[in-house]
Coordinates of C-alpha atoms and ligand atoms in Angstrom, one line a residue:
M1 CA -71.0 -43.3 41.8
N2 CA -68.5 -45.2 44.0
V3 CA -65.7 -46.3 41.6
T4 CA -62.9 -48.7 42.6
F5 CA -59.9 -48.6 40.3
F6 CA -57.7 -51.6 40.1
N7 CA -54.0 -51.8 38.9
T8 CA -53.4 -48.1 39.2
K9 CA -50.3 -46.0 39.2
Q10 CA -49.8 -42.5 40.5
Y11 CA -50.3 -41.0 37.0
D12 CA -53.8 -42.7 36.7
Q13 CA -54.9 -41.1 40.0
Q14 CA -53.5 -37.7 38.9
F15 CA -55.4 -37.6 35.6
F16 CA -58.7 -39.2 36.9
E17 CA -58.8 -36.8 40.0
Q18 CA -58.2 -33.8 37.8
V19 CA -60.9 -34.7 35.2
N20 CA -63.4 -35.7 37.9
A21 CA -63.0 -32.2 39.4
D22 CA -62.7 -30.3 36.1
D23 CA -65.7 -31.9 34.5
A24 CA -67.8 -31.9 37.7
H25 CA -68.6 -35.6 37.6
G26 CA -68.6 -35.9 41.4
H27 CA -67.8 -39.6 41.5
A28 CA -66.1 -41.0 44.6
L29 CA -62.9 -42.5 43.3
R30 CA -60.8 -45.2 45.2
F31 CA -57.5 -46.2 43.7
L32 CA -55.9 -49.6 44.4
D33 CA -52.6 -50.7 43.1
V34 CA -53.4 -54.4 43.1
P35 CA -54.5 -56.1 39.9
L36 CA -58.0 -57.4 39.6
N37 CA -58.3 -61.2 40.0
A38 CA -60.4 -63.7 41.8
H39 CA -58.5 -63.0 45.1
T40 CA -58.7 -59.2 44.9
A41 CA -62.2 -58.9 43.5
V42 CA -63.6 -58.7 47.2
L43 CA -61.9 -55.3 47.4
A44 CA -64.6 -53.9 45.2
K45 CA -67.2 -54.3 47.9
G46 CA -69.1 -51.0 48.1
A47 CA -68.3 -50.0 44.6
D48 CA -71.0 -49.3 41.9
A49 CA -68.4 -49.5 39.2
V50 CA -65.0 -51.1 38.8
C51 CA -62.4 -49.6 36.5
V52 CA -59.6 -51.9 35.0
F53 CA -56.8 -51.8 32.6
V54 CA -55.3 -54.1 29.9
N55 CA -53.8 -56.8 32.0
D56 CA -56.6 -57.3 34.6
R57 CA -58.1 -60.7 33.7
V58 CA -61.8 -60.2 34.0
D59 CA -63.0 -63.8 33.6
A60 CA -66.3 -65.4 34.6
E61 CA -65.2 -66.1 38.2
V62 CA -64.0 -62.5 38.7
L63 CA -67.2 -61.1 37.3
Q64 CA -69.3 -63.4 39.6
H65 CA -67.3 -62.0 42.6
L66 CA -67.8 -58.4 41.3
A67 CA -71.6 -58.9 40.9
H68 CA -71.7 -60.4 44.3
A69 CA -69.9 -57.4 45.8
G70 CA -72.6 -55.2 44.3
V71 CA -70.7 -53.9 41.2
R72 CA -73.1 -52.9 38.4
L73 CA -70.7 -51.6 35.7
L74 CA -67.3 -52.6 34.4
A75 CA -65.4 -49.6 32.9
L76 CA -62.3 -50.4 30.9
R77 CA -59.8 -47.5 30.8
C78 CA -58.4 -48.9 27.5
A79 CA -59.5 -49.8 23.9
G80 CA -59.0 -53.5 23.8
F81 CA -61.4 -55.8 25.6
N82 CA -59.8 -59.2 24.9
N83 CA -59.2 -59.6 28.7
V84 CA -62.9 -59.6 29.6
D85 CA -65.4 -62.6 29.4
L86 CA -68.1 -60.6 27.6
G87 CA -70.6 -63.5 27.6
A88 CA -70.3 -63.9 31.4
A89 CA -70.7 -60.1 31.9
A90 CA -73.9 -60.1 29.7
S91 CA -75.3 -63.1 31.6
L92 CA -74.8 -61.0 34.9
S93 CA -76.4 -58.0 33.1
M94 CA -73.2 -56.0 33.8
P95 CA -72.5 -53.6 31.0
V96 CA -68.9 -53.3 29.9
V97 CA -67.8 -49.8 28.6
R98 CA -64.4 -48.9 27.1
V99 CA -62.5 -46.0 25.6
P100 CA -62.6 -46.9 21.9
A101 CA -60.2 -44.1 20.8
Y102 CA -58.2 -41.9 23.1
S103 CA -55.3 -41.0 21.0
P104 CA -54.6 -43.1 17.9
Y105 CA -51.7 -40.7 17.3
A106 CA -49.9 -41.8 20.5
V107 CA -49.9 -45.5 19.4
A108 CA -49.2 -44.9 15.7
E109 CA -46.4 -42.5 16.5
H110 CA -44.9 -45.1 18.9
A111 CA -45.0 -47.7 16.1
L112 CA -43.0 -45.2 14.0
A113 CA -40.6 -44.6 16.8
L114 CA -39.9 -48.3 16.9
I115 CA -39.5 -48.5 13.1
L116 CA -37.1 -45.5 13.0
T117 CA -35.0 -46.7 16.0
L118 CA -34.6 -50.2 14.7
N119 CA -33.7 -48.9 11.3
R120 CA -31.2 -46.2 12.3
K121 CA -30.1 -48.0 15.5
T122 CA -30.4 -44.9 17.6
H123 CA -30.6 -47.0 20.7
R124 CA -27.2 -48.4 20.0
A125 CA -25.7 -45.0 18.8
Y126 CA -26.8 -43.4 22.0
N127 CA -24.8 -45.8 24.1
R128 CA -21.8 -45.7 21.8
V129 CA -21.5 -41.9 21.8
R130 CA -21.8 -41.7 25.6
E131 CA -18.8 -44.0 25.8
G132 CA -16.8 -41.9 23.3
N133 CA -17.2 -44.5 20.6
F134 CA -18.0 -42.7 17.3
A135 CA -17.5 -45.7 14.9
L136 CA -20.4 -46.2 12.5
T137 CA -19.8 -49.9 11.8
G138 CA -23.1 -51.8 12.6
L139 CA -25.2 -48.7 12.5
M140 CA -26.1 -48.6 8.8
G141 CA -29.9 -48.2 8.1
F142 CA -32.0 -47.8 4.9
D143 CA -34.1 -45.0 3.5
L144 CA -37.7 -45.5 4.6
H145 CA -38.7 -43.5 1.5
G146 CA -39.8 -45.9 -1.2
R147 CA -40.1 -48.9 1.1
T148 CA -43.3 -51.0 1.3
V149 CA -45.1 -51.1 4.5
G150 CA -47.9 -53.6 5.2
L151 CA -50.5 -52.6 7.9
I152 CA -52.7 -55.4 9.3
G153 CA -55.8 -53.7 10.7
L154 CA -56.8 -50.4 9.2
G155 CA -59.0 -49.0 12.0
T156 CA -58.4 -45.8 13.9
I157 CA -54.7 -46.4 14.7
G158 CA -53.9 -48.2 11.4
L159 CA -55.2 -45.2 9.4
V160 CA -53.1 -42.7 11.4
A161 CA -50.0 -45.0 10.8
A162 CA -50.8 -45.1 7.1
R163 CA -51.0 -41.3 6.9
I164 CA -47.6 -40.9 8.6
L165 CA -46.0 -43.5 6.5
K166 CA -47.4 -41.9 3.3
G167 CA -45.7 -38.7 4.6
F168 CA -42.4 -40.6 4.6
G169 CA -42.9 -41.6 1.0
C170 CA -43.6 -45.3 1.6
R171 CA -45.8 -47.5 -0.4
V172 CA -48.5 -48.7 2.0
L173 CA -50.3 -52.0 1.7
G174 CA -53.3 -52.7 3.9
Y175 CA -55.2 -55.8 5.0
D176 CA -58.4 -55.7 7.1
V177 CA -61.5 -57.8 7.4
K178 CA -63.6 -54.7 6.7
N179 CA -63.4 -52.5 3.7
N180 CA -62.3 -49.0 4.6
A181 CA -63.0 -46.2 2.0
E182 CA -60.9 -43.7 3.9
A183 CA -57.8 -46.0 3.6
G184 CA -58.2 -46.0 -0.2
E185 CA -58.5 -42.2 -0.3
I186 CA -55.1 -41.8 1.4
G187 CA -53.5 -44.2 -1.1
V188 CA -53.4 -47.5 0.9
E189 CA -53.5 -50.5 -1.5
F190 CA -55.8 -53.2 -0.2
V191 CA -54.3 -56.7 -0.7
D192 CA -54.7 -60.1 0.8
L193 CA -52.5 -61.3 3.6
D194 CA -50.3 -63.5 1.4
T195 CA -49.6 -60.5 -0.9
L196 CA -48.9 -58.3 2.1
Y197 CA -46.5 -60.9 3.6
A198 CA -44.7 -61.3 0.2
Q199 CA -44.2 -57.7 -0.6
A200 CA -43.8 -55.8 2.7
D201 CA -40.4 -54.7 3.9
I202 CA -42.0 -53.7 7.2
I203 CA -45.2 -55.2 8.7
S204 CA -47.0 -53.4 11.5
L205 CA -49.9 -54.9 13.4
H206 CA -53.0 -52.8 14.2
C207 CA -55.8 -55.3 14.5
P208 CA -57.4 -56.4 17.8
L209 CA -56.6 -59.7 19.6
T210 CA -59.5 -62.0 18.8
P211 CA -59.8 -65.8 18.3
Q212 CA -59.1 -65.1 14.6
T213 CA -56.0 -63.1 15.1
H214 CA -54.5 -65.1 18.0
H215 CA -51.0 -66.2 16.7
L216 CA -51.9 -64.8 13.2
I217 CA -48.1 -64.3 12.9
N218 CA -47.0 -67.9 13.2
E219 CA -44.4 -70.1 11.5
A220 CA -46.5 -70.4 8.3
A221 CA -47.0 -66.7 8.1
I222 CA -43.3 -65.9 8.7
A223 CA -42.3 -68.4 6.0
K224 CA -44.2 -66.2 3.5
M225 CA -42.5 -62.9 4.6
K226 CA -39.7 -61.2 2.7
P227 CA -36.3 -62.3 4.0
G228 CA -34.8 -59.4 6.1
M229 CA -38.2 -57.8 6.9
M230 CA -39.1 -55.8 9.9
L231 CA -42.0 -56.8 12.2
I232 CA -43.7 -54.2 14.6
N233 CA -46.4 -55.1 17.1
T234 CA -48.0 -52.3 19.2
S235 CA -51.3 -54.1 19.3
R236 CA -51.6 -57.1 21.6
G237 CA -48.8 -59.7 22.4
A238 CA -50.7 -62.9 21.5
I239 CA -51.2 -61.8 17.8
I240 CA -47.6 -63.0 17.5
D241 CA -46.5 -66.6 18.2
T242 CA -43.3 -65.5 20.1
K243 CA -41.5 -68.8 19.7
A244 CA -42.0 -68.8 15.9
V245 CA -40.8 -65.2 15.8
I246 CA -37.6 -66.2 17.7
E247 CA -37.0 -68.9 15.0
G248 CA -37.6 -66.2 12.4
L249 CA -35.0 -64.0 14.0
K250 CA -32.5 -66.9 14.2
N251 CA -32.9 -67.7 10.5
E252 CA -32.8 -64.0 9.7
R253 CA -36.1 -63.9 7.8
I254 CA -37.0 -61.3 10.5
K255 CA -34.1 -58.8 10.6
Y256 CA -35.7 -56.4 13.0
L257 CA -38.4 -56.8 15.7
G258 CA -40.1 -54.0 17.5
L259 CA -42.6 -55.0 20.3
D260 CA -44.6 -52.8 22.7
V261 CA -46.7 -55.8 23.7
Y262 CA -45.8 -59.4 24.6
E263 CA -48.1 -62.4 25.0
E264 CA -47.0 -63.1 28.6
E265 CA -46.6 -59.4 29.5
G266 CA -49.0 -59.6 32.4
D267 CA -46.3 -60.9 34.8
L268 CA -43.8 -58.2 33.8
F269 CA -45.0 -55.0 32.3
F270 CA -45.9 -51.9 34.3
E271 CA -43.7 -53.1 37.2
D272 CA -40.1 -52.5 38.2
C273 CA -38.6 -55.9 38.0
S274 CA -35.0 -54.7 38.0
D275 CA -34.2 -56.3 41.4
K276 CA -35.8 -59.7 40.4
V277 CA -34.6 -62.7 38.4
I278 CA -36.9 -62.7 35.3
Q279 CA -38.1 -66.3 35.0
D280 CA -39.6 -66.0 31.5
D281 CA -36.9 -67.7 29.3
V282 CA -38.7 -66.8 26.1
F283 CA -38.7 -63.1 26.9
M284 CA -35.0 -63.2 28.0
R285 CA -34.2 -64.9 24.6
L286 CA -35.9 -62.0 22.9
L287 CA -33.8 -59.5 24.9
S288 CA -30.6 -61.3 23.7
F289 CA -31.0 -60.1 20.1
N290 CA -29.5 -56.7 19.3
N291 CA -32.0 -56.2 16.5
V292 CA -35.0 -56.6 18.9
L293 CA -36.4 -53.5 20.6
I294 CA -39.0 -54.0 23.3
T295 CA -40.9 -51.3 25.2
G296 CA -43.3 -52.2 28.1
H297 CA -46.7 -51.4 26.6
Q298 CA -46.1 -47.6 26.6
A299 CA -47.4 -46.8 23.1
F300 CA -50.5 -45.2 24.6
F301 CA -48.6 -43.3 27.3
T302 CA -48.8 -39.6 26.3
S303 CA -50.3 -36.8 28.5
D304 CA -53.0 -36.3 25.7
A305 CA -54.0 -39.9 25.8
L306 CA -54.1 -40.2 29.6
H307 CA -56.3 -37.0 29.7
N308 CA -58.7 -38.4 27.1
I309 CA -58.8 -41.8 28.8
A310 CA -59.9 -40.2 32.1
Q311 CA -62.4 -37.9 30.3
I312 CA -64.1 -40.7 28.3
T313 CA -64.1 -43.3 31.1
L314 CA -65.7 -40.8 33.6
Q315 CA -68.2 -39.8 31.0
N316 CA -69.1 -43.5 30.4
I317 CA -69.6 -43.9 34.1
S318 CA -71.7 -40.8 34.3
D319 CA -73.9 -41.9 31.4
F320 CA -74.5 -45.2 33.2
E321 CA -75.4 -43.4 36.4
Q322 CA -77.8 -41.0 34.7
G323 CA -79.4 -43.8 32.5
R324 CA -78.2 -42.3 29.2
A325 CA -77.3 -44.6 26.2
L326 CA -73.9 -46.2 26.7
T327 CA -72.3 -45.2 23.4
N328 CA -69.0 -46.9 24.3
A329 CA -70.5 -50.1 25.5
V330 CA -68.8 -53.3 24.2
P331 CA -71.5 -55.4 22.5
A332 CA -72.2 -58.7 24.1
P333 CA -71.2 -61.8 21.9
A334 CA -74.1 -63.0 19.8
A335 CA -74.5 -66.2 21.8
A336 CA -75.1 -64.2 25.1
R337 CA -77.7 -61.8 23.6
Ligands
LIG1 P1 -60.0 -50.3 15.7 O1 -61.1 -51.1 16.3 O2 -60.3 -48.8 15.4 O3 -59.4 -50.9 14.5 C1 -59.1 -52.3 14.4 C2 -59.2 -52.8 13.0 O4 -58.7 -54.1 12.9 C3 -60.6 -52.7 12.4 O5 -60.6 -52.0 11.2 C4 -60.9 -54.1 12.2 O6 -61.8 -54.4 11.1 C5 -59.6 -54.8 12.0 N1 -59.6 -56.2 12.2 C6 -60.4 -56.9 13.1 N2 -60.1 -58.3 12.9 C7 -59.1 -58.3 11.9 C8 -58.4 -59.4 11.4 N3 -58.7 -60.7 11.7 N4 -57.5 -59.2 10.4 C9 -57.3 -57.9 10.0 N5 -57.9 -56.8 10.6 C10 -58.8 -57.0 11.5 O7 -58.9 -50.4 16.9 P2 -57.7 -49.3 17.1 O8 -58.1 -48.2 18.0 O9 -57.1 -49.0 15.8 O10 -56.7 -50.2 17.9 C11 -56.1 -51.4 17.4 C12 -55.5 -52.2 18.5 O11 -54.4 -51.5 19.0 C13 -56.5 -52.4 19.7 O12 -57.3 -53.5 19.5 C14 -55.5 -52.7 20.8 O13 -55.3 -54.0 20.9 C15 -54.2 -52.0 20.3 N6 -53.8 -50.9 21.3 C16 -52.6 -50.9 21.8 C17 -52.2 -49.8 22.6 C18 -50.8 -49.8 23.2 O14 -50.5 -49.0 24.1 N7 -49.8 -50.6 22.8 C19 -53.0 -48.8 22.8 C20 -54.3 -48.8 22.2 C21 -54.7 -49.8 21.4

């Protein structure tokens, strides 16, 4: 199949070309660095499938343009699908496939990296030592052992995070809309959200962005949290109401904030903006706190994950080409079925 990739970097090309050859898929791959939107969709002309990433906005207008250009399949090279109008895709009979799990370890381990860095302030210690400053004032942390961690979302990534945290000797509370027997087996205590907010020293988000989880962490939720808590988001930016979180940082109910995702990240992340004036005042306010650690949506970014993403995405495309069942299809919303 002819596959046009939007929003690619050199590393995407490297992994996809390698797997396309190694697994003998034989697809013709075309890599574009521009994001997919209503203006760039025309570049898909001649493609049977289009492959996009987390910040490509695939709304009804874009899907119309793609269908018009002859595209028959939308392949997401990520797990989340909050950026796609699934109803519009269904009405155009365009299947949407994704990579449901490529390395839950990559994301869960990054969440732990944020927790450990914020706690032990290794980002500040690194700079101090390089300047010959060996003073410890301001670097005091706490033992993770014995602390209570609340996980919101106990799917693939949440479960890996739970196992790691259990290894540290933490008490792990979990909230999910679905019951998960495996979580119980590894010692996660199922609680309601209010209990999780009230008892957790650290809260880590591992649920998808949906209309139900949009701004789940808002002013009312933060008011229920333990003063001095740590909040970690490696899931999707808009699960957090950023302005409410800034207030929580100012009144010190939130004492540490670790973000790998940000609600307006589409204009910033994955690009080198170091020569530009960043116009997003909310983001710049976040950067002004020394107890806020932000990474640019890199939780997934391990060689293992990139290899798996390429393998599963190309398999999804081959399944479509050969008329096999699409095991990784994103179901259309009920109204569109
Ligand atoms: P998953 O589908 O395996 O698990 C998600 C869990 O969230 C499920 O158990 C589901 O029941 C639960 N859930 C759904 N709605 C909920 C709600 N309202 N409240 C509480 N729980 C709810 O997904 P996963 O593979 O564990 O990934 C989780 C999220 O992580 C993805 O949706 C994606 O947004 C994000 N992610 C981020 C990166 C990154 O690089 N930062 C990489 C991969 C995934």
